[in-house]
XYZ file of C-alpha atoms in Angstrom:
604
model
C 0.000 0.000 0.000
C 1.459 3.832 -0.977
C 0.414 6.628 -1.914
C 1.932 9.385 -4.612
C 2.839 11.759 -2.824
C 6.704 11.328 -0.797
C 7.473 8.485 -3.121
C 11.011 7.304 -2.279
C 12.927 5.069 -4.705
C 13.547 1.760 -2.731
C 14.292 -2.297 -3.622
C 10.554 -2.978 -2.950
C 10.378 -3.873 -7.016
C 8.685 -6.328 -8.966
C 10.696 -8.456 -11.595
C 8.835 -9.418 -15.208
C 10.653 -10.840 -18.137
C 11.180 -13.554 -20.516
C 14.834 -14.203 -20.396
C 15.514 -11.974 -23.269
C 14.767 -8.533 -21.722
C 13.578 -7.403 -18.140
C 11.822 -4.836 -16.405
C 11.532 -3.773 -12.387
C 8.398 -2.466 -11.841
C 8.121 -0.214 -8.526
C 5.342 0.238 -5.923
C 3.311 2.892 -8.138
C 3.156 0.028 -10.601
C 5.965 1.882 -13.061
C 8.674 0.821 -15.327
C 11.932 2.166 -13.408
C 13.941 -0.139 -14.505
C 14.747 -2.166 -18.042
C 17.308 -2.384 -20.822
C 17.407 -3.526 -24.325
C 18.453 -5.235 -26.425
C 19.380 -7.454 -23.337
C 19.992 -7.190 -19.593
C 23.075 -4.810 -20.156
C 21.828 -3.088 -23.048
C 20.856 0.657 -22.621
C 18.571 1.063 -19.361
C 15.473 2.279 -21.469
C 13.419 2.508 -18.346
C 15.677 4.031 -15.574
C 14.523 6.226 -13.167
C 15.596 3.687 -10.572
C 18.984 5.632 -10.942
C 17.665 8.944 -11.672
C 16.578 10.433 -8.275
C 15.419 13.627 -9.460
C 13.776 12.617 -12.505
C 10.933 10.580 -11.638
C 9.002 11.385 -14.750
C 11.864 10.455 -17.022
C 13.150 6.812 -17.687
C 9.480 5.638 -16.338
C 6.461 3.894 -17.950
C 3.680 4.371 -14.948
C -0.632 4.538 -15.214
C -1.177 6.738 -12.700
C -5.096 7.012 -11.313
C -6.258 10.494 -10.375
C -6.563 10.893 -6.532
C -4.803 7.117 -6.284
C -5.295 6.452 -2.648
C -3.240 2.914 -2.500
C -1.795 0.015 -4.342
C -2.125 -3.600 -4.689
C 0.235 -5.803 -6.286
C 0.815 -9.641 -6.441
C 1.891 -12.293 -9.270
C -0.572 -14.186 -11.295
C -0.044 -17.396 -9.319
C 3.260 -19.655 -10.824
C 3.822 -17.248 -13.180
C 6.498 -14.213 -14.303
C 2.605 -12.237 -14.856
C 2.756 -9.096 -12.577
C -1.301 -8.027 -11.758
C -1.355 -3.898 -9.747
C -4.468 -2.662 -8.682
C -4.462 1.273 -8.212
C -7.383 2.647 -5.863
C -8.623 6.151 -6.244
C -10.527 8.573 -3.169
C -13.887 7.975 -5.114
C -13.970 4.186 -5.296
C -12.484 3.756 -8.780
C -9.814 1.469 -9.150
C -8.212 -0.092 -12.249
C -5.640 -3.264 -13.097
C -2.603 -3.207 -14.894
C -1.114 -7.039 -16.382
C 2.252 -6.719 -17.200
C 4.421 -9.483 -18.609
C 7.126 -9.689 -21.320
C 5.562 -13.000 -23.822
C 7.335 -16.387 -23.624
C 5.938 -19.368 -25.107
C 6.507 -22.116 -27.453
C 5.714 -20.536 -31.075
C 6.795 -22.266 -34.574
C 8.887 -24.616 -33.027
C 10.818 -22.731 -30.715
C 10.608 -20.175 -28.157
C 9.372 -16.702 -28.508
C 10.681 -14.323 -26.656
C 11.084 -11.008 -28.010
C 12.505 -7.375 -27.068
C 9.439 -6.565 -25.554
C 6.957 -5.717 -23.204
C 3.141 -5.981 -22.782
C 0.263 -4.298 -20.390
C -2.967 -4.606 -20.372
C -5.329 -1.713 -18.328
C -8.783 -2.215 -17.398
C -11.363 -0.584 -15.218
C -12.465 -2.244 -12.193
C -14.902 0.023 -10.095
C -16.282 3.496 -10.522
C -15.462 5.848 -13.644
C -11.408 5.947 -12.614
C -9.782 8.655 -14.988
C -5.969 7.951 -15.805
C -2.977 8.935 -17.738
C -0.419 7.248 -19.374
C 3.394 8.458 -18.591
C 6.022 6.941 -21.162
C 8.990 8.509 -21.094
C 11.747 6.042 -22.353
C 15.504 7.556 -22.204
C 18.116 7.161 -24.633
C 22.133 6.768 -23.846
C 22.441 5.749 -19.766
C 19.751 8.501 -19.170
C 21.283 11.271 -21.774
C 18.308 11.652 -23.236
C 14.733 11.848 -23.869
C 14.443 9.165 -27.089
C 13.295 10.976 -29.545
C 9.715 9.932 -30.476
C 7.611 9.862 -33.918
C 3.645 8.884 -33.631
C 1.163 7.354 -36.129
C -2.124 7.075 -35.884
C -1.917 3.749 -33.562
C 1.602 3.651 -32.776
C 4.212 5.764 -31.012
C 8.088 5.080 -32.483
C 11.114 5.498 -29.965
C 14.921 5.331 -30.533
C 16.022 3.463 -27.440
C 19.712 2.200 -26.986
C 20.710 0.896 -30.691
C 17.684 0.149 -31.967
C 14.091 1.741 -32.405
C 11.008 0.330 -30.797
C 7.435 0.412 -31.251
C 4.483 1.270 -28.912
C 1.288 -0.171 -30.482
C -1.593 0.449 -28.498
C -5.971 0.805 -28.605
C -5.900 3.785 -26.342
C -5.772 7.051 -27.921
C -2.042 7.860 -28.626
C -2.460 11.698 -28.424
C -3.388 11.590 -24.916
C -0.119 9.392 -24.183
C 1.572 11.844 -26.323
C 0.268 14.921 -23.880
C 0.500 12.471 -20.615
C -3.406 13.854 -20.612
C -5.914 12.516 -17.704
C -9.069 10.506 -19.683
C -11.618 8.427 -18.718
C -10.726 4.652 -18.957
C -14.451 2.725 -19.690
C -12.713 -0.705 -21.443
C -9.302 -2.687 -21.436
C -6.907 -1.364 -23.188
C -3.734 -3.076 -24.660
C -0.318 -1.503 -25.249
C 2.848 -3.642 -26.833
C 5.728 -2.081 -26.556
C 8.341 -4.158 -29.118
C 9.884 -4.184 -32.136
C 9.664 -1.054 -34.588
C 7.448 -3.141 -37.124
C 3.557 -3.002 -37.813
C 1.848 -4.920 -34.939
C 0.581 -8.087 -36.554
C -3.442 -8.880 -35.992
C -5.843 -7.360 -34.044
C -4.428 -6.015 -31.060
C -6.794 -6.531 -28.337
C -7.445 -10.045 -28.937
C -3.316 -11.202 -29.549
C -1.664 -9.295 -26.346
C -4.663 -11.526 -24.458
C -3.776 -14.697 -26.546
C 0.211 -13.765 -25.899
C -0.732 -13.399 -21.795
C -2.646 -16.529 -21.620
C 0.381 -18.133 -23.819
C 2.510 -16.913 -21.269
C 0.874 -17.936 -18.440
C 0.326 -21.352 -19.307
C 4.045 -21.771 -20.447
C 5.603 -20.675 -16.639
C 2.220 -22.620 -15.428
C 4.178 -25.849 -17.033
C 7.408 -25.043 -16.179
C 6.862 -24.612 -12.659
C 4.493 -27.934 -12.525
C 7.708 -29.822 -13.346
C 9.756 -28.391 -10.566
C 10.469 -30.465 -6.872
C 10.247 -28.229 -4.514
C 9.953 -28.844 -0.516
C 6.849 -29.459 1.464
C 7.117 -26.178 3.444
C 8.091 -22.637 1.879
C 6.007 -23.784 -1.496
C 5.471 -20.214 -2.565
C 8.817 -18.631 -1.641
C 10.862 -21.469 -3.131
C 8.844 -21.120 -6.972
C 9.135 -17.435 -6.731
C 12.981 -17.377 -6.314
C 13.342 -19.991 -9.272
C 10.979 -18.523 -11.542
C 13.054 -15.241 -10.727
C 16.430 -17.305 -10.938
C 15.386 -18.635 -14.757
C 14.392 -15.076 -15.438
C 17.677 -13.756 -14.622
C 19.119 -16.088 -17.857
C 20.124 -15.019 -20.681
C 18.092 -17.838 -22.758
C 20.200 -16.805 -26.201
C 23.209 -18.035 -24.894
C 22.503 -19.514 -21.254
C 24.140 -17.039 -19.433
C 23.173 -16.255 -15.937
C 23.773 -12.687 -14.475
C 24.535 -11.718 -10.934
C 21.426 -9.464 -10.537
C 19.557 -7.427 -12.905
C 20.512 -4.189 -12.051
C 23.336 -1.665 -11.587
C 25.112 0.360 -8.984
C 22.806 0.093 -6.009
C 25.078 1.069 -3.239
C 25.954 -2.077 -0.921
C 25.448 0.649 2.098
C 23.985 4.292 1.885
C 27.116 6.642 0.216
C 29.564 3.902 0.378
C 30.539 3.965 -3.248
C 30.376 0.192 -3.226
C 28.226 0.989 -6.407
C 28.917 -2.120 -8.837
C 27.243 -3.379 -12.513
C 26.148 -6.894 -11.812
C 24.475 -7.488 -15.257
C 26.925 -10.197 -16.342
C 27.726 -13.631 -16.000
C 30.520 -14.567 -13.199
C 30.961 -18.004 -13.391
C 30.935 -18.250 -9.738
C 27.253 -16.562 -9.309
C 26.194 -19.347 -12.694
C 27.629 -21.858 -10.167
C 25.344 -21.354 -7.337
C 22.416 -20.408 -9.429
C 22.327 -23.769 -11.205
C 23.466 -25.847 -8.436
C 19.810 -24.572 -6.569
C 17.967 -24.934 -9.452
C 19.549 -28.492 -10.060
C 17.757 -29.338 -6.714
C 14.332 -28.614 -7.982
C 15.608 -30.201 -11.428
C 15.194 -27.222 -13.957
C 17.211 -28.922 -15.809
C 16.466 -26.299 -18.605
C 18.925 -23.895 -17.447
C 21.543 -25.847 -16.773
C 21.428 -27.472 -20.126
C 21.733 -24.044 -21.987
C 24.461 -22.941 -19.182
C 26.641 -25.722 -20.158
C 26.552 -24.474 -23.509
C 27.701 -21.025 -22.585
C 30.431 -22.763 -20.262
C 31.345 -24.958 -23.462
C 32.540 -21.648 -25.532
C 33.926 -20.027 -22.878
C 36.740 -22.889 -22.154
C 36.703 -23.251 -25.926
C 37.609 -19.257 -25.957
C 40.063 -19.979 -23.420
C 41.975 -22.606 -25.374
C 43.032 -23.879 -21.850
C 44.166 -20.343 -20.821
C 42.983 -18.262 -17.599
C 39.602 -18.219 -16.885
C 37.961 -14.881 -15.902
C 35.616 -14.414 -13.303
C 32.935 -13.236 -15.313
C 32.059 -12.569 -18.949
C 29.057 -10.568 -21.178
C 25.993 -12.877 -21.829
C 26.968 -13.110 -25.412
C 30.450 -14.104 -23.653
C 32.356 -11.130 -24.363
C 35.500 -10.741 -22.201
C 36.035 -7.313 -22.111
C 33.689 -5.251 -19.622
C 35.518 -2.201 -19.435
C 34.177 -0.147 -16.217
C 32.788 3.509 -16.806
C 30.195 5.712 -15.557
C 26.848 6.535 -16.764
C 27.523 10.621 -16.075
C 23.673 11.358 -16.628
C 21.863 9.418 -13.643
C 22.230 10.407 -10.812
C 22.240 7.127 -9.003
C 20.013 5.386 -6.199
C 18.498 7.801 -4.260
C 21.356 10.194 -5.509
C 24.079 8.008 -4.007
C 26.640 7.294 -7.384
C 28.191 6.887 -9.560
C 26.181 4.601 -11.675
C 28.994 2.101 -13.309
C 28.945 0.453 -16.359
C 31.049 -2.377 -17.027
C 32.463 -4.205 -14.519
C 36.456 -3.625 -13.849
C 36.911 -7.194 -11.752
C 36.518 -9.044 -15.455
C 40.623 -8.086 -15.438
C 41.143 -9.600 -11.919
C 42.588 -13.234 -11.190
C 40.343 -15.397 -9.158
C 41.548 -19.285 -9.085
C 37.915 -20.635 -7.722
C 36.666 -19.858 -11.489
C 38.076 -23.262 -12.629
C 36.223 -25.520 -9.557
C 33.162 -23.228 -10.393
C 33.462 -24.893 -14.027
C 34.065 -28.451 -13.425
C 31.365 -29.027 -10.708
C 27.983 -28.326 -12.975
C 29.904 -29.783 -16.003
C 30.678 -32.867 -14.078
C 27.010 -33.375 -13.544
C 26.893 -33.552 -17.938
C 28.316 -37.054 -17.881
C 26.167 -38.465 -15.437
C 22.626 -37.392 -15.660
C 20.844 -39.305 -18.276
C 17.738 -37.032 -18.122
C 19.608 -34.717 -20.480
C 19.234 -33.917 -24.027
C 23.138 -33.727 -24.857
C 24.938 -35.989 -22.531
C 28.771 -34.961 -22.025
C 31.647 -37.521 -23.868
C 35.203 -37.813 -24.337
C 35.909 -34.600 -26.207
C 34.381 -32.755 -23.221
C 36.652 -34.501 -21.060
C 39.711 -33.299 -22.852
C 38.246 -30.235 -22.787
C 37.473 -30.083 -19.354
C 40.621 -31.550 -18.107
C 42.744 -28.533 -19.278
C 40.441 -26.214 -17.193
C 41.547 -28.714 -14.425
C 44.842 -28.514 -15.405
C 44.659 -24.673 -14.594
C 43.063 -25.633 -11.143
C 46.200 -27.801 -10.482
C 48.484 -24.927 -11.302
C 46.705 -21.994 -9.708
C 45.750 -23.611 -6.304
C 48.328 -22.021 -4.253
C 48.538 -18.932 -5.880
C 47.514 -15.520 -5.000
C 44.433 -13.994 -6.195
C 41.781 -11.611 -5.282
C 39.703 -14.024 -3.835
C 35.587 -14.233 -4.269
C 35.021 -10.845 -2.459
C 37.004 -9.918 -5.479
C 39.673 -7.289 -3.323
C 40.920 -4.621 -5.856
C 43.814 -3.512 -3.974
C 45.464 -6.966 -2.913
C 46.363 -10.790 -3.474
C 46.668 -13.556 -0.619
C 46.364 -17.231 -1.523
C 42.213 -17.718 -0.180
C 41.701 -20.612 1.062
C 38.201 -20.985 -0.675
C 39.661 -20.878 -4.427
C 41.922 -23.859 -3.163
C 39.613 -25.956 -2.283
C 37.648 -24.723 -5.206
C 40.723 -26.189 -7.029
C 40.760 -29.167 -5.026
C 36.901 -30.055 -6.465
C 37.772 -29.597 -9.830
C 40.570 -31.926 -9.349
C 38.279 -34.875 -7.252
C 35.287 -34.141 -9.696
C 37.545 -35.109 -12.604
C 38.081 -38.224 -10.855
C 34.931 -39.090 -10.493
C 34.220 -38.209 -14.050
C 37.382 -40.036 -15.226
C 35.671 -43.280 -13.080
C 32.579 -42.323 -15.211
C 34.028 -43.155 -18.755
C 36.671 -46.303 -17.417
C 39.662 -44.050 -17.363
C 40.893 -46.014 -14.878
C 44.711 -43.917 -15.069
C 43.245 -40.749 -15.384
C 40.714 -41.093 -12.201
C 44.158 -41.977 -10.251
C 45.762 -38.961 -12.246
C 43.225 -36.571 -10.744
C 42.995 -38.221 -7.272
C 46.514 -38.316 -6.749
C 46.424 -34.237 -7.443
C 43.016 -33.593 -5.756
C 45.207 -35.282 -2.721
C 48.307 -33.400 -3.102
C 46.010 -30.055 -2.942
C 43.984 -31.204 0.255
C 47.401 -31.664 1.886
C 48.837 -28.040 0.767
C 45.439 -26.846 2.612
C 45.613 -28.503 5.866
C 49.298 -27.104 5.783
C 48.862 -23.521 4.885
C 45.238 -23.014 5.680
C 44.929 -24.186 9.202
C 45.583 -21.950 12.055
C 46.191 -24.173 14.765
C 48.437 -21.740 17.210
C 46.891 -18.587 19.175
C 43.500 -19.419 18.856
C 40.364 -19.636 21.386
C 38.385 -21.731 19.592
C 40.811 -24.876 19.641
C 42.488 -23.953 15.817
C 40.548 -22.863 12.955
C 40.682 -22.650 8.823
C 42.178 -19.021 7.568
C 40.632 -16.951 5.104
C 43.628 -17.245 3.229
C 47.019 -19.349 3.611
C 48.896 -15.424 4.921
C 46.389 -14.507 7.334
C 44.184 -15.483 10.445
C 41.267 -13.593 9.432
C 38.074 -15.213 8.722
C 35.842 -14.735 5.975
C 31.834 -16.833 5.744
C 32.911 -19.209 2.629
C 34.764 -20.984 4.901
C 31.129 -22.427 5.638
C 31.180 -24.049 1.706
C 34.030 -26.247 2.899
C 31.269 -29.053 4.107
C 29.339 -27.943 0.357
C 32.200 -28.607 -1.736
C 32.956 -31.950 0.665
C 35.958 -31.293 1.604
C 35.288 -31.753 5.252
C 31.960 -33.377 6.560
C 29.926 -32.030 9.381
C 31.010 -33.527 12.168
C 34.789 -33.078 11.599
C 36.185 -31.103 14.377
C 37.969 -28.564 12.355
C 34.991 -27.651 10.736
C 33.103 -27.580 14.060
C 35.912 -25.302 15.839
C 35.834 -22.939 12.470
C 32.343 -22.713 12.775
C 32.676 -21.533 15.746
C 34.968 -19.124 15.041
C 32.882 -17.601 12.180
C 29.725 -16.877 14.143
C 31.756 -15.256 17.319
C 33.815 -13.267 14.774
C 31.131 -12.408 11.515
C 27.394 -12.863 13.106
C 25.834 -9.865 13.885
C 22.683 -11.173 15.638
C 20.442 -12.572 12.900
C 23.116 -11.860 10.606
C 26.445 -12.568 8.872
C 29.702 -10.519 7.796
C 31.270 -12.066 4.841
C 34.396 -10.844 6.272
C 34.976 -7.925 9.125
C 38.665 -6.980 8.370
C 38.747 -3.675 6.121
C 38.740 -3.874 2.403
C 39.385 -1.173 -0.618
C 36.651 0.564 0.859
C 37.139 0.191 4.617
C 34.994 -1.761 7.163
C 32.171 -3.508 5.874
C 28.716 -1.627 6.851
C 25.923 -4.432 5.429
C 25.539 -8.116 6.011
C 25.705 -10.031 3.197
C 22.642 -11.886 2.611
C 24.127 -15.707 1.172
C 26.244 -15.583 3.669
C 23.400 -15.154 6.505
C 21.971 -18.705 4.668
C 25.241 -20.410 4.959
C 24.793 -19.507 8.626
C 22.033 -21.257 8.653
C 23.102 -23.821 6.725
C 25.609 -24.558 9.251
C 22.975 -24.410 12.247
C 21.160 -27.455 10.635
C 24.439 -29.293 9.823
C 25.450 -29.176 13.498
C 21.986 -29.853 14.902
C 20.623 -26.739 15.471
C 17.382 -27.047 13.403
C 15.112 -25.111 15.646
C 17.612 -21.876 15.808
C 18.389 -22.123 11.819
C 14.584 -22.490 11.172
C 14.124 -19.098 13.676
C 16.560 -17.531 11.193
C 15.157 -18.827 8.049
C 12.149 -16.976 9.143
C 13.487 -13.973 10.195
C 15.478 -13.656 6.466
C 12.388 -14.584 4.680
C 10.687 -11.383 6.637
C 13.164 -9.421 4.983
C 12.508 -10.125 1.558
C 10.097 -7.738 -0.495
C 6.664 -7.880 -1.275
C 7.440 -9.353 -4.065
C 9.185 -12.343 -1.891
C 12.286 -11.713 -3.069
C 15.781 -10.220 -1.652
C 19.132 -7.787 -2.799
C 22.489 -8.346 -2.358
C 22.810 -6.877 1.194
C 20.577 -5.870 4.610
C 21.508 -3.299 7.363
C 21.560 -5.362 10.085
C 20.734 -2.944 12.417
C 17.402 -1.300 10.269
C 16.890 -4.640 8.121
C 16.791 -1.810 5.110
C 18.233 -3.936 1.942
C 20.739 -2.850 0.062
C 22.776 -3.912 -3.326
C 21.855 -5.180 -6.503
C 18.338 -6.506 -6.839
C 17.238 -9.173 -7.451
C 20.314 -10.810 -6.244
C 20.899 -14.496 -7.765
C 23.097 -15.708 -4.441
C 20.140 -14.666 -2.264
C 17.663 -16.411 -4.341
C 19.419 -19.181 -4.198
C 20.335 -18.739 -0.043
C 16.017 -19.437 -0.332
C 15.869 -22.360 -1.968
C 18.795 -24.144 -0.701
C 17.693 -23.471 3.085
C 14.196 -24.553 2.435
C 15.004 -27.933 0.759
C 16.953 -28.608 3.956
C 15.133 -27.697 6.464
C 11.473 -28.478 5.161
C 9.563 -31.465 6.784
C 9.548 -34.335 4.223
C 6.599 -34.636 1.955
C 5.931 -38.107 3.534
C 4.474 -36.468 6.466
C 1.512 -35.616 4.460
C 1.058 -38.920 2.275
């Protein structure tokens, strides 16, 4: 519920999409947020990170004398349904959705957007506000009108607005009586294609039935039903179907903490993010996007030619992501820069090559998909392992991806260390009886480097614990993935004692620190919300169900309206902060439900 007037930008923002393009829409029911062609293409819709200029970079109905606002999803589905009340009684819905279905023989998803308006009470007068921008926010784009369509040039390419309401009073932003649906499709610059009215309804019910289907086929856990399918419908929206790349988030430069500067672009594909994301989704066997995600991870190592991996790539897999500002917006709630490009694509980080080889591995054993993995993906996967072997005890800048130094983190070895046992297993797999001793024999030799450098067994209260790194004594929460990535189990004493050290050192009541030594940008002023679930994770590995299950609540009472989380949380206001929606988060959900849900046999 809101109201118009003292509207503050915040997170509480509504994904829609269909894996080719994306929009947030925010609490007045607006377009504040979406690029084209793609995820990192031009932010057509951006007054997300335009404080002052609400009316620009916005597609909004606005009621007059709107008194509140009700929003929800279409149930299982990507379909976004806001009512908008007026004073007198009159209220309207807006159905917004970007079309995905099964057309021809193959998916249709195109650049663009639909919404559908219709009265629901009373005589409710509106106006339409459509003000795309053109250049990161330079610019108005400049418009040209027919006598059903409006014609914008957004980003690189023009677009269309095709639309039964009467285009001169979206031209003037004009109140007017709305007394039927109308339909507006917002896509590519051509001549709309049949009557309009009845193919945006055929397109919604299209679309709903086709995330209807995707979500029957999903296992999810008894409890948390609803929470769980909205994070993985939001997780598969968050790939980039063209080429199966997953991005980090789908937005830009929302500040980690108020004025910290901590402002990053997280529309692209690290290969650690990918990892997580399909790992979750794995568990309630979408096997859809990890299919397609192999593929991307195929022409990347292909690219590499058994070279350096970097940390994180364009969808369409382009390397370089040089980092600049967009000088026009004036950022979240006026707290720039706004980057674009991401400078850490230049930075070394050794757990890349583990982050490869795990959801690969799965290729050659799961026989429920389409293109099972053989020999020549072997060979090919074997020289990313070869990297692994040769980069575990080097210095890099770690997965908190540290600008201004190198240490040798003890998470990217034993990253290294499960590339080297997957191949094993793999090797096992396909009879290669020498190379599964090959890999094992390596995969040891790197477990013993760890206990050696990585344990801190002198000057410590908690009985010895694992380092952050193989230098230093600090701690840092991925220590917690050491039980994920099975390189200890739970009741192994050195995990137990580090465990202990991490939540005396990094919990801040309900929530975790990733780390809480100073960084490029001093102290760290947020918890980081993944890291709050491997917390919990941890609670329910050493027995602590009821605890873990207080704080799975208490996370999940964070999350938006829109059930969904950022990148970060004040853990003194529970305010979130940081890219939104965040794919580690979403996945923090999903993992932490499967484990601590009752079993489904409890109601059979």
């Amino acid at each position: 519920m809101t109201t118009a007037e003292n509207f503050e930008q915040s997170l509480e923002l509504w994904p829609v999409g269909n894996c080719q393009v994306s929009a947030l829409v925010d609490r007045r029911g607006g377009f504040v947020w979406g690029c084209v062609p793609r995820v990192d293409g031009d932010p057509v819709f951006c007054a997300l990170m335009n404080e002052h200029e609400q009316d620009e970079g916005v597609w909004r109905f606005e009621i007059a004398g709107q008194t509140r606002v009700h929003q929800y999803y279409e149930r299982n589905t990507a379909i976004l349904v806001t009512e908008l009340h007026a004073e007198d009684g009159s209220a309207v819905e807006i159905r917004d959705f970007a079309p995905r279905y099964e057309r021809s023989g193959r998916m249709y998803r195109p650049v663009a957007y639909a919404r559908i308006i219709r009265p629901l009470s009373g005589t409710p007068r509106i106006r339409v506000v459509l003000k795309p921008m053109h250049g990161y926010g330079e610019k108005l784009a400049p418009t040209t009108n027919g006598t059903n369509h409006m014609r914008f040039l957004v980003g690189a390419q023009a677009m269309r607005l095709s639309t039964d309401a009467s285009i001169g009073y979206v031209l003037e932003d004009r109140f007017y009586r709305l007394e039927q649906d109308q339909h507006f499709f917002l896509g590519p610059d051509e001549p709309f294609s049949g009557n309009l009215r009845s193919e945006v309804r055929r397109m919604e019910q299209s679309t709903a039935r086709y995330w209807k289907l995707w979500v029957r086929g999903l296992h999810i856990p008894l409890e948390w039903q609803e929470e769980v399918i909205r994070c993985a419908i939001t997780l598969k929206l968050c790939q980039h179907e063209e080429t199966g790349a997953i991005v980090a988030a789908l937005t830009t430069s929302v500040p980690e903490a108020p004025g910290s500067e901590r402002n990053w672009d997280y529309r692209y594909c690290w290969i650690r993010d990918s990892y997580y994301t399909v790992q979750a989704l794995n568990r309630l066997g979408a096997l859809d996007v990890l299919e397609k995600y192999l593929a991307y991870l195929r022409n990347i190592v292909d690219d590499a030619r058994g070279g350096q991996i970097q940390p994180l790539y364009s969808v369409m897999g382009e390397g370089e992501l040089e980092e600049g500002f967009a000088s026009h917006l004036s950022g979240y709630r006026g707290m720039g820069p706004v980057r674009v490009g991401n400078a850490a694509y230049k930075q070394i980080q050794h757990d890349c090559y583990g982050q490869i080889v795990l959801p690969t591995a799965q290729g050659f054993f799961d026989t429920r998909l389409l293109r099972m993995a053989d020999d020549g993906d072997f060979a090919s996967l074997e020289e990313v392992g070869e990297m692994a072997w040769k980069m575990h005890d080097q210095p890099d800048a770690g997965l908190w991806e540290f600008r201004t130094r190198q240490e040798v983190h003890t998470y990217s070895a034993v990253m290294s260390w499960a590339a080297c046992d997957r191949l094993a297993n793999v090797a096992s797999r396909l009879g290669k009886d020498e190379r599964c001793e090959f890999w094992n024999t390596r995969a040891d030799a790197i477990r013993a480097t760890i206990e050696d450098k990585a344990w801190k067994k002198n000057g410590s209260e908690f009985g010895g614990h694992y380092g952050a790194s193989f230098e230093s004594d600090y701690l840092d929460a991925s220590l917690l993935q050491m039980v994920e990535l099975r390189f200890l189990k739970p009741d192994d004493p050195r995990f137990q004692s580090t465990f202990t050290a991490i939540e005396q050192t990094l919990r801040r009541g309900e929530h975790m620190l990733r780390y809480a030594s100073e960084d490029d940008f001093g102290l760290p002023e947020t918890a980081f919300n993944v890291c709050t679930f491997w917390l919990i994770e941890a609670l329910h590995l050493v027995g602590r169900d009821e605890e873990a299950r207080g704080l799975f609540a208490a996370m999940l009472g964070h999350s938006t309206q829109s059930g969904l989380l950022s990148e970060d949380l004040d853990f003194t206001t529970g305010e979130l902060w940081g890219n939104f929606p965040q794919t580690y988060s979403l996945v923090g959900v999903i993992n932490c439900a499967g484990l601590l849900s009752k079993p489904w046999s409890e109601v059979r």
